[in-house]
JSON list of C-alpha atoms in Angstrom, two decimals:
[
{"chain": "A", "resi": 1270, "resn": "UNK", "atom": "CA", "xyz": [-102.19, 121.05, 69.87]},
{"chain": "A", "resi": 1271, "resn": "UNK", "atom": "CA", "xyz": [-99.85, 124.24, 70.73]},
{"chain": "A", "resi": 1272, "resn": "UNK", "atom": "CA", "xyz": [-98.94, 124.18, 74.65]},
{"chain": "A", "resi": 1273, "resn": "UNK", "atom": "CA", "xyz": [-97.12, 127.47, 75.35]},
{"chain": "A", "resi": 1274, "resn": "UNK", "atom": "CA", "xyz": [-96.76, 126.26, 78.89]},
{"chain": "A", "resi": 1275, "resn": "UNK", "atom": "CA", "xyz": [-94.59, 123.05, 78.03]},
{"chain": "A", "resi": 1276, "resn": "UNK", "atom": "CA", "xyz": [-91.45, 123.89, 79.11]},
{"chain": "A", "resi": 1277, "resn": "UNK", "atom": "CA", "xyz": [-92.33, 125.86, 82.33]},
{"chain": "A", "resi": 1278, "resn": "UNK", "atom": "CA", "xyz": [-92.27, 124.93, 85.89]},
{"chain": "A", "resi": 1279, "resn": "UNK", "atom": "CA", "xyz": [-95.52, 123.36, 86.96]},
{"chain": "A", "resi": 1280, "resn": "UNK", "atom": "CA", "xyz": [-95.77, 126.96, 89.40]},
{"chain": "A", "resi": 1281, "resn": "UNK", "atom": "CA", "xyz": [-94.67, 129.32, 86.62]},
{"chain": "A", "resi": 1282, "resn": "UNK", "atom": "CA", "xyz": [-97.08, 127.90, 84.06]},
{"chain": "A", "resi": 1283, "resn": "UNK", "atom": "CA", "xyz": [-99.93, 128.50, 86.31]},
{"chain": "A", "resi": 1284, "resn": "UNK", "atom": "CA", "xyz": [-98.91, 131.95, 87.45]},
{"chain": "A", "resi": 1285, "resn": "UNK", "atom": "CA", "xyz": [-98.52, 132.94, 83.59]},
{"chain": "A", "resi": 1286, "resn": "UNK", "atom": "CA", "xyz": [-101.93, 130.97, 82.76]},
{"chain": "A", "resi": 1287, "resn": "UNK", "atom": "CA", "xyz": [-103.86, 132.92, 85.51]},
{"chain": "A", "resi": 1288, "resn": "UNK", "atom": "CA", "xyz": [-102.16, 135.88, 84.33]},
{"chain": "A", "resi": 1289, "resn": "UNK", "atom": "CA", "xyz": [-103.15, 135.41, 80.55]},
{"chain": "A", "resi": 1290, "resn": "UNK", "atom": "CA", "xyz": [-107.40, 134.48, 81.90]},
{"chain": "A", "resi": 1291, "resn": "UNK", "atom": "CA", "xyz": [-106.75, 137.76, 84.16]},
{"chain": "A", "resi": 1292, "resn": "UNK", "atom": "CA", "xyz": [-105.95, 139.51, 81.30]},
{"chain": "A", "resi": 1293, "resn": "UNK", "atom": "CA", "xyz": [-108.30, 138.29, 78.66]},
{"chain": "A", "resi": 1294, "resn": "UNK", "atom": "CA", "xyz": [-111.48, 139.05, 81.24]},
{"chain": "A", "resi": 1295, "resn": "UNK", "atom": "CA", "xyz": [-110.28, 142.64, 81.51]},
{"chain": "A", "resi": 1296, "resn": "UNK", "atom": "CA", "xyz": [-111.46, 143.21, 78.10]},
{"chain": "A", "resi": 1297, "resn": "UNK", "atom": "CA", "xyz": [-115.37, 142.65, 79.09]},
{"chain": "A", "resi": 1298, "resn": "UNK", "atom": "CA", "xyz": [-116.45, 146.10, 78.51]},
{"chain": "A", "resi": 1299, "resn": "UNK", "atom": "CA", "xyz": [-118.86, 145.51, 81.23]},
{"chain": "A", "resi": 1300, "resn": "UNK", "atom": "CA", "xyz": [-115.97, 146.50, 83.76]},
{"chain": "A", "resi": 1301, "resn": "UNK", "atom": "CA", "xyz": [-114.89, 149.26, 81.69]},
{"chain": "A", "resi": 1302, "resn": "UNK", "atom": "CA", "xyz": [-115.79, 151.81, 84.14]},
{"chain": "A", "resi": 1303, "resn": "UNK", "atom": "CA", "xyz": [-114.27, 150.03, 86.84]},
{"chain": "A", "resi": 1304, "resn": "UNK", "atom": "CA", "xyz": [-111.44, 149.51, 85.28]},
{"chain": "A", "resi": 1305, "resn": "UNK", "atom": "CA", "xyz": [-110.71, 153.17, 84.33]},
{"chain": "A", "resi": 1306, "resn": "UNK", "atom": "CA", "xyz": [-111.49, 153.74, 88.27]},
{"chain": "A", "resi": 1307, "resn": "UNK", "atom": "CA", "xyz": [-108.64, 150.76, 89.01]},
{"chain": "A", "resi": 1308, "resn": "UNK", "atom": "CA", "xyz": [-105.93, 152.50, 86.56]},
{"chain": "A", "resi": 1309, "resn": "UNK", "atom": "CA", "xyz": [-106.33, 155.64, 88.16]},
{"chain": "A", "resi": 1310, "resn": "UNK", "atom": "CA", "xyz": [-105.75, 154.64, 91.50]},
{"chain": "A", "resi": 1311, "resn": "UNK", "atom": "CA", "xyz": [-102.87, 152.72, 90.51]},
{"chain": "A", "resi": 1312, "resn": "UNK", "atom": "CA", "xyz": [-101.57, 155.66, 88.83]},
{"chain": "A", "resi": 1313, "resn": "UNK", "atom": "CA", "xyz": [-102.43, 157.95, 92.19]},
{"chain": "A", "resi": 1314, "resn": "UNK", "atom": "CA", "xyz": [-100.64, 155.55, 94.41]},
{"chain": "A", "resi": 1315, "resn": "UNK", "atom": "CA", "xyz": [-97.34, 155.41, 92.02]},
{"chain": "A", "resi": 1316, "resn": "UNK", "atom": "CA", "xyz": [-97.57, 159.53, 91.82]},
{"chain": "A", "resi": 1317, "resn": "UNK", "atom": "CA", "xyz": [-97.33, 159.79, 95.41]},
{"chain": "A", "resi": 1318, "resn": "UNK", "atom": "CA", "xyz": [-94.80, 158.57, 96.06]},
{"chain": "A", "resi": 1319, "resn": "UNK", "atom": "CA", "xyz": [-91.97, 158.57, 93.76]},
{"chain": "A", "resi": 1320, "resn": "UNK", "atom": "CA", "xyz": [-89.42, 156.48, 95.79]},
{"chain": "A", "resi": 1321, "resn": "UNK", "atom": "CA", "xyz": [-91.40, 153.48, 95.64]},
{"chain": "A", "resi": 1322, "resn": "UNK", "atom": "CA", "xyz": [-92.84, 151.70, 92.41]},
{"chain": "A", "resi": 1323, "resn": "UNK", "atom": "CA", "xyz": [-96.07, 150.65, 93.07]},
{"chain": "A", "resi": 1324, "resn": "UNK", "atom": "CA", "xyz": [-97.37, 149.27, 89.62]},
{"chain": "A", "resi": 1325, "resn": "UNK", "atom": "CA", "xyz": [-95.72, 146.67, 88.10]},
{"chain": "A", "resi": 1326, "resn": "UNK", "atom": "CA", "xyz": [-95.64, 145.39, 84.50]},
{"chain": "A", "resi": 1327, "resn": "UNK", "atom": "CA", "xyz": [-97.99, 142.39, 85.57]},
{"chain": "A", "resi": 1328, "resn": "UNK", "atom": "CA", "xyz": [-100.75, 145.37, 87.12]},
{"chain": "A", "resi": 1329, "resn": "UNK", "atom": "CA", "xyz": [-100.53, 147.23, 83.95]},
{"chain": "A", "resi": 1330, "resn": "UNK", "atom": "CA", "xyz": [-100.73, 144.41, 80.91]},
{"chain": "A", "resi": 1331, "resn": "UNK", "atom": "CA", "xyz": [-104.59, 143.77, 81.40]},
{"chain": "A", "resi": 1332, "resn": "UNK", "atom": "CA", "xyz": [-105.16, 147.70, 81.09]},
{"chain": "A", "resi": 1333, "resn": "UNK", "atom": "CA", "xyz": [-102.51, 147.88, 77.92]},
{"chain": "A", "resi": 1334, "resn": "UNK", "atom": "CA", "xyz": [-104.79, 144.97, 75.91]},
{"chain": "A", "resi": 1335, "resn": "UNK", "atom": "CA", "xyz": [-108.31, 146.20, 77.59]},
{"chain": "A", "resi": 1336, "resn": "UNK", "atom": "CA", "xyz": [-106.72, 149.59, 75.57]},
{"chain": "A", "resi": 1337, "resn": "UNK", "atom": "CA", "xyz": [-105.74, 147.82, 72.56]},
{"chain": "A", "resi": 1338, "resn": "UNK", "atom": "CA", "xyz": [-109.10, 146.03, 72.52]},
{"chain": "A", "resi": 1339, "resn": "UNK", "atom": "CA", "xyz": [-111.31, 149.35, 72.46]},
{"chain": "A", "resi": 1340, "resn": "UNK", "atom": "CA", "xyz": [-109.04, 151.17, 70.36]},
{"chain": "A", "resi": 1341, "resn": "UNK", "atom": "CA", "xyz": [-110.54, 150.02, 66.82]},
{"chain": "A", "resi": 1342, "resn": "UNK", "atom": "CA", "xyz": [-112.58, 153.59, 66.36]},
{"chain": "A", "resi": 1343, "resn": "UNK", "atom": "CA", "xyz": [-109.06, 155.51, 66.50]},
{"chain": "A", "resi": 1344, "resn": "UNK", "atom": "CA", "xyz": [-107.80, 153.72, 63.52]},
{"chain": "A", "resi": 1345, "resn": "UNK", "atom": "CA", "xyz": [-108.49, 154.84, 59.94]},
{"chain": "A", "resi": 1346, "resn": "UNK", "atom": "CA", "xyz": [-112.00, 154.34, 58.89]},
{"chain": "A", "resi": 1347, "resn": "UNK", "atom": "CA", "xyz": [-111.06, 151.37, 56.56]},
{"chain": "A", "resi": 1348, "resn": "UNK", "atom": "CA", "xyz": [-109.06, 149.70, 59.26]},
{"chain": "A", "resi": 1349, "resn": "UNK", "atom": "CA", "xyz": [-111.75, 150.22, 61.76]},
{"chain": "A", "resi": 1350, "resn": "UNK", "atom": "CA", "xyz": [-113.92, 148.60, 59.34]},
{"chain": "A", "resi": 1351, "resn": "UNK", "atom": "CA", "xyz": [-112.47, 145.62, 58.30]},
{"chain": "A", "resi": 1352, "resn": "UNK", "atom": "CA", "xyz": [-111.33, 144.81, 62.19]},
{"chain": "A", "resi": 1353, "resn": "UNK", "atom": "CA", "xyz": [-115.22, 145.34, 63.36]},
{"chain": "A", "resi": 1354, "resn": "UNK", "atom": "CA", "xyz": [-115.89, 142.54, 60.27]},
{"chain": "A", "resi": 1355, "resn": "UNK", "atom": "CA", "xyz": [-113.40, 140.60, 61.22]},
{"chain": "A", "resi": 1356, "resn": "UNK", "atom": "CA", "xyz": [-114.33, 140.61, 65.07]},
{"chain": "A", "resi": 1357, "resn": "UNK", "atom": "CA", "xyz": [-117.99, 140.40, 64.23]},
{"chain": "A", "resi": 1358, "resn": "UNK", "atom": "CA", "xyz": [-117.04, 136.90, 62.20]},
{"chain": "A", "resi": 1359, "resn": "UNK", "atom": "CA", "xyz": [-115.35, 135.71, 65.15]},
{"chain": "A", "resi": 1360, "resn": "UNK", "atom": "CA", "xyz": [-118.19, 136.47, 67.58]},
{"chain": "A", "resi": 1361, "resn": "UNK", "atom": "CA", "xyz": [-120.83, 134.71, 65.32]},
{"chain": "A", "resi": 1362, "resn": "UNK", "atom": "CA", "xyz": [-118.28, 131.40, 64.80]},
{"chain": "A", "resi": 1363, "resn": "UNK", "atom": "CA", "xyz": [-117.85, 131.31, 68.11]},
{"chain": "A", "resi": 1364, "resn": "UNK", "atom": "CA", "xyz": [-121.99, 131.04, 68.75]},
{"chain": "A", "resi": 1365, "resn": "UNK", "atom": "CA", "xyz": [-122.31, 128.49, 65.91]},
{"chain": "A", "resi": 1366, "resn": "UNK", "atom": "CA", "xyz": [-119.39, 126.54, 67.65]},
{"chain": "A", "resi": 1367, "resn": "UNK", "atom": "CA", "xyz": [-121.70, 127.09, 71.17]},
{"chain": "A", "resi": 1368, "resn": "UNK", "atom": "CA", "xyz": [-124.70, 125.80, 69.48]},
{"chain": "A", "resi": 1369, "resn": "UNK", "atom": "CA", "xyz": [-122.76, 122.70, 68.12]},
{"chain": "A", "resi": 1370, "resn": "UNK", "atom": "CA", "xyz": [-121.69, 121.75, 71.37]},
{"chain": "A", "resi": 1371, "resn": "UNK", "atom": "CA", "xyz": [-124.95, 122.42, 72.77]},
{"chain": "A", "resi": 1372, "resn": "UNK", "atom": "CA", "xyz": [-123.48, 125.19, 75.07]},
{"chain": "A", "resi": 1373, "resn": "UNK", "atom": "CA", "xyz": [-125.81, 128.32, 75.99]},
{"chain": "A", "resi": 1374, "resn": "UNK", "atom": "CA", "xyz": [-124.73, 131.01, 73.17]},
{"chain": "A", "resi": 1375, "resn": "UNK", "atom": "CA", "xyz": [-122.73, 134.14, 74.34]},
{"chain": "A", "resi": 1376, "resn": "UNK", "atom": "CA", "xyz": [-124.23, 137.39, 73.72]},
{"chain": "A", "resi": 1377, "resn": "UNK", "atom": "CA", "xyz": [-122.66, 139.40, 71.28]}
]
């Protein structure tokens, strides 16, 4: 198995893992409007005082991933259809794997 954290110090690996988890959780569409509010607040806070930087790369990464995650309809139609089919296939494969493992099946 691949361990992307193997060459990191334990504290660094923990921080990186937490950041990865947080970033992926930001793709949850049930949180879309709260994410929009959060990014607006970060933008307002950052633009009110131009001498201090309030938004870091770590802050903005989850929003970049969320934007990429929801951008499919803006792509050319054939590309959007292809990626929709890939996502659906992945969701159904995940459900099959959860069923095989006796886990509750995640909703689509």
